Coordinates of C-alpha atoms in Angstrom, one line a residue:
Chain E
G4 CA 0.0 0.1 -0.1
A5 CA 0.9 3.6 -0.4
G6 CA 2.9 5.2 2.3
V7 CA 3.8 9.0 3.2
S8 CA 5.4 10.3 0.1
Q9 CA 7.6 13.7 0.1
S10 CA 8.9 15.5 -2.6
P11 CA 11.5 16.5 -3.7
R12 CA 13.6 14.1 -1.7
Y13 CA 16.6 16.4 -2.1
K14 CA 16.7 20.1 -2.4
V15 CA 19.6 22.5 -2.6
A16 CA 18.9 26.3 -2.1
K17 CA 21.0 29.2 -2.3
R18 CA 20.7 31.2 0.8
G19 CA 18.0 33.7 0.5
Q20 CA 16.0 31.6 -1.9
D21 CA 12.3 30.4 -0.8
V22 CA 11.7 26.6 -1.0
A23 CA 8.3 24.6 -0.7
L24 CA 8.4 21.1 0.4
R25 CA 5.4 18.5 -0.3
C26 CA 3.8 15.9 1.8
D27 CA 1.4 13.3 0.5
P28 CA 0.1 11.6 3.6
I29 CA -1.7 8.0 3.5
S30 CA -5.0 8.4 2.1
G31 CA -7.8 9.0 4.7
H32 CA -5.4 10.1 7.4
V33 CA -6.6 12.8 9.7
S34 CA -3.6 14.1 11.3
L35 CA -0.3 15.5 9.5
F36 CA 3.0 16.4 11.3
W37 CA 6.1 18.0 10.3
Y38 CA 9.3 17.6 11.9
Q39 CA 12.9 18.8 11.5
Q40 CA 15.7 16.5 11.8
A41 CA 19.3 18.2 11.9
L42 CA 22.4 16.0 11.4
G43 CA 23.1 13.8 14.3
Q44 CA 19.8 14.6 16.1
G45 CA 16.4 13.3 16.7
P46 CA 13.2 14.8 14.8
E47 CA 12.0 18.2 16.3
F48 CA 8.3 18.9 16.0
L49 CA 7.6 21.7 13.8
T50 CA 3.9 21.8 13.2
Y51 CA 0.6 19.9 13.3
F52 CA -2.6 19.5 11.2
Q53 CA -6.1 17.9 12.1
N54 CA -7.5 17.7 8.7
E55 CA -7.0 21.4 7.3
A56 CA -6.8 23.1 10.6
Q57 CA -3.4 23.9 12.1
L58 CA -3.7 23.1 15.5
D59 CA -0.1 23.4 16.7
K60 CA 2.6 25.6 15.0
S61 CA 4.5 26.1 18.4
G62 CA 7.8 24.4 16.8
L63 CA 8.2 26.5 14.0
P64 CA 11.5 28.3 14.5
S65 CA 10.8 31.6 12.7
D66 CA 8.3 33.4 10.8
R67 CA 10.0 32.3 7.6
F68 CA 8.5 28.9 8.0
F69 CA 4.9 28.5 6.9
A70 CA 3.0 25.3 6.5
E71 CA -0.7 24.8 4.9
R72 CA -2.9 21.8 4.2
P73 CA -5.9 23.5 2.5
E74 CA -8.0 20.6 1.7
G75 CA -7.0 18.4 4.4
S76 CA -4.9 16.1 2.4
V77 CA -1.4 17.3 0.9
S78 CA 0.5 19.6 2.9
T79 CA 3.3 22.1 2.0
L80 CA 5.9 23.4 4.2
K81 CA 7.5 26.7 2.7
I82 CA 10.5 28.2 3.9
Q83 CA 11.2 31.8 2.9
R84 CA 14.7 33.4 2.8
T85 CA 16.5 30.3 3.6
Q86 CA 19.4 30.5 5.9
Q87 CA 22.3 28.0 6.4
E88 CA 20.9 26.8 9.6
D89 CA 17.7 25.7 7.8
S90 CA 19.8 22.6 6.3
A91 CA 18.2 19.6 7.7
V92 CA 15.7 16.6 6.7
Y93 CA 12.4 17.4 6.9
L94 CA 10.1 14.7 7.8
C95 CA 6.2 14.6 7.3
A96 CA 4.2 12.1 9.4
S97 CA 0.4 11.1 9.3
S98 CA -1.7 9.2 11.4
L99 CA -5.2 7.7 11.1
A100 CA -7.1 10.1 13.7
A101 CA -6.4 12.6 16.1
G102 CA -5.3 11.6 19.7
S103 CA -1.8 10.8 21.1
G104 CA -2.3 7.0 20.9
Y105 CA -2.5 6.8 17.1
E106 CA 0.9 5.5 15.4
Q107 CA 2.6 8.3 13.1
Y108 CA 3.7 7.0 9.6
F109 CA 6.9 8.6 8.5
G110 CA 7.7 9.5 4.9
P111 CA 11.4 9.4 3.7
G112 CA 11.9 12.9 4.3
T113 CA 13.3 15.9 2.2
R114 CA 16.9 16.7 2.5
L115 CA 17.4 20.5 2.4
T116 CA 20.9 21.9 1.8
V117 CA 21.5 25.7 2.0
T118 CA 24.6 26.7 0.5
Chain J
A29 CA 10.8 21.1 30.0
Q30 CA 9.8 17.7 28.0
S31 CA 12.8 16.0 26.9
V32 CA 14.1 12.3 25.9
S33 CA 17.6 11.4 26.8
Q34 CA 19.2 8.5 25.1
H35 CA 22.6 7.9 26.7
N36 CA 24.2 5.6 24.3
H37 CA 25.0 7.4 20.9
H38 CA 27.0 4.4 19.4
V39 CA 26.8 1.0 20.2
I40 CA 28.7 -1.9 18.6
L41 CA 27.9 -5.6 19.0
S42 CA 28.6 -8.9 17.6
E43 CA 25.9 -11.1 16.3
A44 CA 24.1 -13.1 19.0
A45 CA 24.9 -10.3 21.8
S46 CA 22.3 -9.1 23.9
L47 CA 21.2 -5.6 23.5
E48 CA 19.6 -2.8 25.7
L49 CA 19.5 0.6 24.8
G50 CA 18.5 3.4 27.4
C51 CA 16.0 5.9 27.3
N52 CA 14.9 8.5 30.1
Y53 CA 12.2 10.9 29.8
S54 CA 11.2 14.2 31.6
Y55 CA 7.5 14.8 31.0
G56 CA 4.8 16.0 33.2
G57 CA 1.6 14.1 33.5
T58 CA 0.7 10.6 31.9
V59 CA 2.7 9.7 28.9
N60 CA 2.9 7.3 25.7
L61 CA 6.3 5.9 25.0
F62 CA 7.5 4.7 21.7
W63 CA 10.6 3.3 19.9
Y64 CA 11.0 4.0 16.3
V65 CA 13.9 2.5 14.2
Q66 CA 15.3 3.8 10.8
Y67 CA 17.3 1.0 8.8
P68 CA 19.8 2.2 6.5
G69 CA 18.1 4.0 3.5
Q70 CA 14.6 3.5 4.9
H71 CA 11.8 5.6 6.6
L72 CA 11.4 5.8 10.5
Q73 CA 9.0 3.1 11.3
L74 CA 7.5 2.0 14.8
L75 CA 9.3 -0.8 16.6
L76 CA 6.8 -0.9 19.7
K77 CA 4.8 1.5 21.8
Y78 CA 3.4 1.8 25.5
F79 CA 0.1 3.4 26.4
S80 CA -1.0 1.5 29.5
G81 CA -1.1 -1.7 31.1
D82 CA 1.5 -4.2 31.2
P83 CA 4.6 -2.2 31.5
L84 CA 6.6 -4.8 29.3
V85 CA 5.9 -4.5 25.7
K86 CA 6.7 -6.6 23.0
G87 CA 7.3 -5.2 19.4
I88 CA 8.5 -6.5 16.0
K89 CA 11.4 -8.6 15.3
G90 CA 12.0 -9.9 18.9
F91 CA 12.4 -6.4 20.5
E92 CA 10.9 -5.5 23.8
A93 CA 10.7 -2.7 26.2
E94 CA 10.0 -2.0 29.8
F95 CA 8.4 1.1 31.2
I96 CA 9.6 2.0 34.8
K97 CA 7.7 4.6 35.8
S98 CA 9.7 5.4 39.1
K99 CA 12.7 5.8 36.9
F100 CA 11.2 7.6 34.1
S101 CA 12.7 5.0 31.7
F102 CA 11.7 3.0 28.9
N103 CA 14.6 1.0 27.9
L104 CA 14.8 -1.3 24.4
R105 CA 16.0 -4.8 24.8
K106 CA 16.8 -7.8 22.4
P107 CA 18.2 -11.0 23.8
S108 CA 20.2 -12.0 20.6
V109 CA 20.9 -9.4 18.0
Q110 CA 21.3 -9.9 14.2
W111 CA 23.2 -8.3 11.5
S112 CA 19.9 -7.1 10.2
D113 CA 19.3 -5.1 13.4
T114 CA 22.0 -2.5 12.2
A115 CA 20.1 0.7 12.3
E116 CA 19.3 3.9 14.4
Y117 CA 17.0 3.5 17.1
F118 CA 14.6 6.7 18.4
C119 CA 12.9 6.8 21.8
A120 CA 9.8 9.1 21.7
V121 CA 7.3 10.3 24.1
N122 CA 4.1 12.1 23.8
G123 CA 1.4 13.1 26.4
R124 CA -2.4 12.5 26.6
G125 CA -3.9 15.1 24.5
T126 CA -0.7 16.0 23.0
D127 CA -0.2 14.3 19.7
K128 CA 3.4 15.6 18.8
L129 CA 6.2 13.5 19.5
I130 CA 9.6 14.4 21.5
F131 CA 12.4 12.4 20.3
G132 CA 15.7 11.4 21.9
T133 CA 18.8 12.0 20.1
G134 CA 19.0 8.5 18.6
T135 CA 21.4 5.4 19.1
R136 CA 23.2 4.1 16.3
L137 CA 23.4 0.3 16.5
Q138 CA 26.0 -1.7 14.4
V139 CA 26.1 -5.4 14.4
F140 CA 28.9 -7.3 13.1
P141 CA 28.7 -10.8 12.0

């Protein structure tokens, strides 16, 4: 069956460029999460959607980061005016329903390198 | 502050050796606990989870973990590792009513034949 997919898998951006990262969750999954994983670290929470509603964006590191999920399925994480410290793997995860007890299924990630 | 600590950053074992990876958490209130594994070139996937009940939970591929509430720990164990267990292992926690996961920094396990 289809899992969570993310595109592009790799992205190189020059400092100052805007980037958009896409996540296709598992069909029918209500909850969608974005995490950032720096080299040698565990994933860190960025933001969370329940259907199209963004319920928690406490992890977004600055106002350069913006996420949306307008129709409650595909989500886009946008980073404006990229900086070198934005270099990381961006992981998307989805779960069947809202609630802390549901398994989160992770995508392969997008590796962003800012030069 | 909510956090997860994994003290073993890199573990090297021979096949058939026993494994125990440490995980301690700091989190107020009732918790759910998870171990995720990332095999080389693959996605993060769930190994096992604890929500309530029996503190000894069994997961896939012969792994198990024990929740010790008094020690705020959730250590991962396997009696006999295989070369195919080579991977990175992440401990994670969330709280009732809070879906986001808080991860540890991960433990890289290398198993040599």
